[in-house]
Amino acid sequence: MKTTGNTVFITGGSAGIGLAIAKKLTAEGNHIIINGRNKERLDNALKELPGAVGIQGDFAVEADRIRVAEELKNNHPDVNVIINNAGAAFGYLLSERPMHLRKHRLK
Ligand SMILES: NC(=O)c1ccc[n+]([C@@H]2O[C@H](COP(=O)([O-])OP(=O)(O)OC[C@H]3O[C@@H](n4cnc5c(N)ncnc54)[C@H](OP(=O)(O)O)[C@@H]3O)[C@@H](O)[C@H]2O)c1
């Protein structure tokens, strides 16, 4: 795969690993479209990504997934790379309380 000149859509691109990938790919000459649920977080991330575009939406919600897909199809038909990164990482110790009762993040 060529690593420059792509149009890349990154779910969960407004923070963490997704934002780090967005910065790296922007620096390498790619057009970046990022997504996230929180509009303010999305707008702050865009300030760090010259030329990038944001599409707000919750990928756990079907209606949002369909809306975002339509927006990509209509306004960014040149997307040729999708990085499906949105999500959350939780760290658990098997010796501790049941998983669903813990709230410790990995970082
Ligand atoms: N960090 C780790 O050590 C680690 C380890 C293994 C796997 N991972 C995986 O790597 C991915 C990124 O992790 P991270 O540590 O970079 O997380 P992070 O810093 O919490 O960032 C998560 C990103 O995803 C967005 N997001 C979360 N849920 C979303 C949803 N339902 N729809 C749309 N956007 C959503 C967040 O923005 P909003 O909150 O505004 O939506 C944010 O932009 C996750 O899928 C995670 O499971 C991470």
PDB file of C-alpha atoms and ligand atoms in Angstrom:
ATOM      1  CA  MET A   1       0.000   0.000   0.000  1.00  0.00           C
ATOM      2  CA  LYS A   2       1.246   3.484  -0.746  1.00  0.00           C
ATOM      3  CA  THR A   3       1.487   5.573   2.424  1.00  0.00           C
ATOM      4  CA  THR A   4       0.896   9.000   0.909  1.00  0.00           C
ATOM      5  CA  GLY A   5      -1.902  10.541  -1.167  1.00  0.00           C
ATOM      6  CA  ASN A   6      -4.645   8.448   0.433  1.00  0.00           C
ATOM      7  CA  THR A   7      -7.943   9.638   1.835  1.00  0.00           C
ATOM      8  CA  VAL A   8      -8.215   7.922   5.201  1.00  0.00           C
ATOM      9  CA  PHE A   9     -11.301   7.659   7.415  1.00  0.00           C
ATOM     10  CA  ILE A  10     -10.473   6.893  11.069  1.00  0.00           C
ATOM     11  CA  THR A  11     -13.241   5.996  13.524  1.00  0.00           C
ATOM     12  CA  GLY A  12     -12.291   7.217  16.992  1.00  0.00           C
ATOM     13  CA  GLY A  13      -9.711   9.550  15.478  1.00  0.00           C
ATOM     14  CA  SER A  14     -10.274  12.333  17.991  1.00  0.00           C
ATOM     15  CA  ALA A  15      -8.090  10.899  20.788  1.00  0.00           C
ATOM     16  CA  GLY A  16      -5.537   8.282  21.752  1.00  0.00           C
ATOM     17  CA  ILE A  17      -4.279   5.804  19.170  1.00  0.00           C
ATOM     18  CA  GLY A  18      -6.644   7.060  16.453  1.00  0.00           C
ATOM     19  CA  LEU A  19      -5.455  10.654  16.825  1.00  0.00           C
ATOM     20  CA  ALA A  20      -1.813   9.536  16.859  1.00  0.00           C
ATOM     21  CA  ILE A  21      -2.392   7.635  13.579  1.00  0.00           C
ATOM     22  CA  ALA A  22      -4.198  10.683  12.144  1.00  0.00           C
ATOM     23  CA  LYS A  23      -1.231  12.952  12.985  1.00  0.00           C
ATOM     24  CA  LYS A  24       1.282  10.546  11.477  1.00  0.00           C
ATOM     25  CA  LEU A  25      -0.728  10.057   8.272  1.00  0.00           C
ATOM     26  CA  THR A  26      -1.335  13.818   7.957  1.00  0.00           C
ATOM     27  CA  ALA A  27       2.410  14.439   8.223  1.00  0.00           C
ATOM     28  CA  GLU A  28       2.960  11.837   5.483  1.00  0.00           C
ATOM     29  CA  GLY A  29       0.688  13.678   3.034  1.00  0.00           C
ATOM     30  CA  ASN A  30      -2.665  11.944   3.383  1.00  0.00           C
ATOM     31  CA  HIS A  31      -6.119  13.519   3.593  1.00  0.00           C
ATOM     32  CA  ILE A  32      -7.658  12.567   6.929  1.00  0.00           C
ATOM     33  CA  ILE A  33     -11.277  12.286   8.037  1.00  0.00           C
ATOM     34  CA  ILE A  34     -11.746  11.575  11.731  1.00  0.00           C
ATOM     35  CA  ASN A  35     -14.770  10.542  13.751  1.00  0.00           C
ATOM     36  CA  GLY A  36     -15.770  10.566  17.411  1.00  0.00           C
ATOM     37  CA  ARG A  37     -18.893  10.998  19.539  1.00  0.00           C
ATOM     38  CA  ASN A  38     -17.931  14.158  21.408  1.00  0.00           C
ATOM     39  CA  LYS A  39     -18.081  17.217  19.120  1.00  0.00           C
ATOM     40  CA  GLU A  40     -15.797  19.388  21.277  1.00  0.00           C
ATOM     41  CA  ARG A  41     -13.166  16.645  21.426  1.00  0.00           C
ATOM     42  CA  LEU A  42     -13.461  16.211  17.662  1.00  0.00           C
ATOM     43  CA  ASP A  43     -13.030  19.963  17.046  1.00  0.00           C
ATOM     44  CA  ASN A  44      -9.982  20.119  19.349  1.00  0.00           C
ATOM     45  CA  ALA A  45      -8.373  17.203  17.517  1.00  0.00           C
ATOM     46  CA  LEU A  46      -8.989  18.884  14.150  1.00  0.00           C
ATOM     47  CA  LYS A  47      -6.912  21.871  15.333  1.00  0.00           C
ATOM     48  CA  GLU A  48      -3.937  19.491  15.405  1.00  0.00           C
ATOM     49  CA  LEU A  49      -4.632  18.066  11.935  1.00  0.00           C
ATOM     50  CA  PRO A  50      -4.190  20.600   9.137  1.00  0.00           C
ATOM     51  CA  GLY A  51      -6.662  19.997   6.309  1.00  0.00           C
ATOM     52  CA  ALA A  52      -8.520  17.234   8.134  1.00  0.00           C
ATOM     53  CA  VAL A  53     -12.305  16.912   8.355  1.00  0.00           C
ATOM     54  CA  GLY A  54     -14.436  15.639  11.265  1.00  0.00           C
ATOM     55  CA  ILE A  55     -17.669  13.667  11.178  1.00  0.00           C
ATOM     56  CA  GLN A  56     -19.385  13.341  14.554  1.00  0.00           C
ATOM     57  CA  GLY A  57     -21.186  10.055  15.249  1.00  0.00           C
ATOM     58  CA  ASP A  58     -21.485   7.133  17.663  1.00  0.00           C
ATOM     59  CA  PHE A  59     -20.459   3.901  15.958  1.00  0.00           C
ATOM     60  CA  ALA A  60     -22.376   1.883  18.551  1.00  0.00           C
ATOM     61  CA  VAL A  61     -25.572   3.406  17.108  1.00  0.00           C
ATOM     62  CA  GLU A  62     -26.813   1.995  13.783  1.00  0.00           C
ATOM     63  CA  ALA A  63     -28.465   5.246  12.666  1.00  0.00           C
ATOM     64  CA  ASP A  64     -25.180   7.097  13.218  1.00  0.00           C
ATOM     65  CA  ARG A  65     -23.222   4.476  11.263  1.00  0.00           C
ATOM     66  CA  ILE A  66     -25.630   4.829   8.328  1.00  0.00           C
ATOM     67  CA  ARG A  67     -25.524   8.652   8.478  1.00  0.00           C
ATOM     68  CA  VAL A  68     -21.709   8.704   8.566  1.00  0.00           C
ATOM     69  CA  ALA A  69     -21.520   6.206   5.691  1.00  0.00           C
ATOM     70  CA  GLU A  70     -23.875   8.395   3.624  1.00  0.00           C
ATOM     71  CA  GLU A  71     -21.783  11.480   4.392  1.00  0.00           C
ATOM     72  CA  LEU A  72     -18.632   9.669   3.321  1.00  0.00           C
ATOM     73  CA  LYS A  73     -20.279   8.419   0.135  1.00  0.00           C
ATOM     74  CA  ASN A  74     -21.692  11.838  -0.783  1.00  0.00           C
ATOM     75  CA  ASN A  75     -18.916  14.201   0.323  1.00  0.00           C
ATOM     76  CA  HIS A  76     -15.773  12.049   0.395  1.00  0.00           C
ATOM     77  CA  PRO A  77     -16.127   9.398  -2.309  1.00  0.00           C
ATOM     78  CA  ASP A  78     -12.336   9.288  -2.622  1.00  0.00           C
ATOM     79  CA  VAL A  79     -11.902   7.479   0.729  1.00  0.00           C
ATOM     80  CA  ASN A  80      -9.658   4.492   0.010  1.00  0.00           C
ATOM     81  CA  VAL A  81      -8.520   3.536   3.539  1.00  0.00           C
ATOM     82  CA  ILE A  82     -10.682   2.940   6.627  1.00  0.00           C
ATOM     83  CA  ILE A  83      -9.158   2.474  10.079  1.00  0.00           C
ATOM     84  CA  ASN A  84     -11.881   1.138  12.361  1.00  0.00           C
ATOM     85  CA  ASN A  85     -10.326   2.083  15.703  1.00  0.00           C
ATOM     86  CA  ALA A  86     -13.226   3.485  17.804  1.00  0.00           C
ATOM     87  CA  GLY A  87     -13.622   1.814  21.159  1.00  0.00           C
ATOM     88  CA  ALA A  88     -12.357   1.734  24.708  1.00  0.00           C
ATOM     89  CA  ALA A  89      -9.685  -0.373  26.382  1.00  0.00           C
ATOM     90  CA  PHE A  90     -10.106  -1.587  29.956  1.00  0.00           C
ATOM     91  CA  GLY A  91      -7.508  -3.360  32.089  1.00  0.00           C
ATOM     92  CA  TYR A  92      -8.602  -6.134  34.419  1.00  0.00           C
ATOM     93  CA  LEU A  93      -6.921  -8.445  36.898  1.00  0.00           C
ATOM     94  CA  LEU A  94      -8.491 -11.901  37.010  1.00  0.00           C
ATOM     95  CA  SER A  95      -7.889 -12.008  40.767  1.00  0.00           C
ATOM     96  CA  GLU A  96     -10.007  -8.903  41.368  1.00  0.00           C
ATOM     97  CA  ARG A  97     -13.758  -8.288  41.405  1.00  0.00           C
ATOM     98  CA  PRO A  98     -15.947  -9.471  38.516  1.00  0.00           C
ATOM     99  CA  MET A  99     -15.172  -7.690  35.267  1.00  0.00           C
ATOM    100  CA  HIS A 100     -18.467  -5.867  34.929  1.00  0.00           C
ATOM    101  CA  LEU A 101     -17.919  -4.204  38.353  1.00  0.00           C
ATOM    102  CA  ARG A 102     -14.507  -2.715  37.533  1.00  0.00           C
ATOM    103  CA  LYS A 103     -13.830   0.644  35.961  1.00  0.00           C
ATOM    104  CA  HIS A 104     -10.022   0.772  35.707  1.00  0.00           C
ATOM    105  CA  ARG A 105      -8.761   1.964  32.345  1.00  0.00           C
ATOM    106  CA  LEU A 106      -5.431   0.700  30.974  1.00  0.00           C
ATOM    107  CA  LYS A 107      -3.926   4.163  31.114  1.00  0.00           C
TER     108      LYS A 107
HETATM  109  N1  LIG B   1      -4.950   1.748  24.779  1.00  0.00           N
HETATM  110  C1  LIG B   1      -4.665   0.447  24.790  1.00  0.00           C
HETATM  111  O1  LIG B   1      -3.769  -0.031  25.499  1.00  0.00           O
HETATM  112  C2  LIG B   1      -5.430  -0.492  23.881  1.00  0.00           C
HETATM  113  C3  LIG B   1      -5.171  -1.850  23.931  1.00  0.00           C
HETATM  114  C4  LIG B   1      -5.852  -2.737  23.092  1.00  0.00           C
HETATM  115  C5  LIG B   1      -6.810  -2.238  22.216  1.00  0.00           C
HETATM  116  N2  LIG B   1      -7.074  -0.903  22.202  1.00  0.00           N
HETATM  117  C6  LIG B   1      -8.114  -0.444  21.279  1.00  0.00           C
HETATM  118  O2  LIG B   1      -7.623   0.630  20.487  1.00  0.00           O
HETATM  119  C7  LIG B   1      -8.703   1.544  20.230  1.00  0.00           C
HETATM  120  C8  LIG B   1      -8.308   2.960  20.670  1.00  0.00           C
HETATM  121  O3  LIG B   1      -7.983   2.934  22.049  1.00  0.00           O
HETATM  122  P1  LIG B   1      -7.425   4.235  22.756  1.00  0.00           P
HETATM  123  O4  LIG B   1      -6.675   3.778  23.963  1.00  0.00           O
HETATM  124  O5  LIG B   1      -6.732   5.107  21.761  1.00  0.00           O
HETATM  125  O6  LIG B   1      -8.803   4.887  23.243  1.00  0.00           O
HETATM  126  P2  LIG B   1      -9.132   6.427  23.646  1.00  0.00           P
HETATM  127  O7  LIG B   1      -7.906   7.194  23.919  1.00  0.00           O
HETATM  128  O8  LIG B   1     -10.185   6.337  24.695  1.00  0.00           O
HETATM  129  O9  LIG B   1      -9.795   7.005  22.308  1.00  0.00           O
HETATM  130  C9  LIG B   1     -10.936   6.371  21.822  1.00  0.00           C
HETATM  131  C10 LIG B   1     -11.425   7.139  20.604  1.00  0.00           C
HETATM  132  O10 LIG B   1     -12.577   6.473  20.104  1.00  0.00           O
HETATM  133  C11 LIG B   1     -13.700   7.365  20.166  1.00  0.00           C
HETATM  134  N3  LIG B   1     -14.852   6.533  20.453  1.00  0.00           N
HETATM  135  C12 LIG B   1     -15.067   5.721  21.507  1.00  0.00           C
HETATM  136  N4  LIG B   1     -16.229   5.088  21.392  1.00  0.00           N
HETATM  137  C13 LIG B   1     -16.775   5.502  20.211  1.00  0.00           C
HETATM  138  C14 LIG B   1     -17.978   5.202  19.523  1.00  0.00           C
HETATM  139  N5  LIG B   1     -18.894   4.355  20.035  1.00  0.00           N
HETATM  140  N6  LIG B   1     -18.220   5.807  18.334  1.00  0.00           N
HETATM  141  C15 LIG B   1     -17.330   6.667  17.806  1.00  0.00           C
HETATM  142  N7  LIG B   1     -16.173   7.008  18.412  1.00  0.00           N
HETATM  143  C16 LIG B   1     -15.906   6.417  19.607  1.00  0.00           C
HETATM  144  C17 LIG B   1     -13.329   8.390  21.213  1.00  0.00           C
HETATM  145  O11 LIG B   1     -13.957   9.654  21.054  1.00  0.00           O
HETATM  146  P3  LIG B   1     -15.376   9.975  21.811  1.00  0.00           P
HETATM  147  O12 LIG B   1     -15.205   9.534  23.231  1.00  0.00           O
HETATM  148  O13 LIG B   1     -15.604  11.435  21.621  1.00  0.00           O
HETATM  149  O14 LIG B   1     -16.366   9.163  21.069  1.00  0.00           O
HETATM  150  C18 LIG B   1     -11.844   8.564  20.908  1.00  0.00           C
HETATM  151  O15 LIG B   1     -11.652   9.354  19.757  1.00  0.00           O
HETATM  152  C19 LIG B   1      -9.935   1.019  20.960  1.00  0.00           C
HETATM  153  O16 LIG B   1     -10.732   0.296  20.065  1.00  0.00           O
HETATM  154  C20 LIG B   1      -9.335   0.095  22.011  1.00  0.00           C
HETATM  155  O17 LIG B   1     -10.210  -0.945  22.368  1.00  0.00           O
HETATM  156  C21 LIG B   1      -6.414  -0.036  22.995  1.00  0.00           C
END
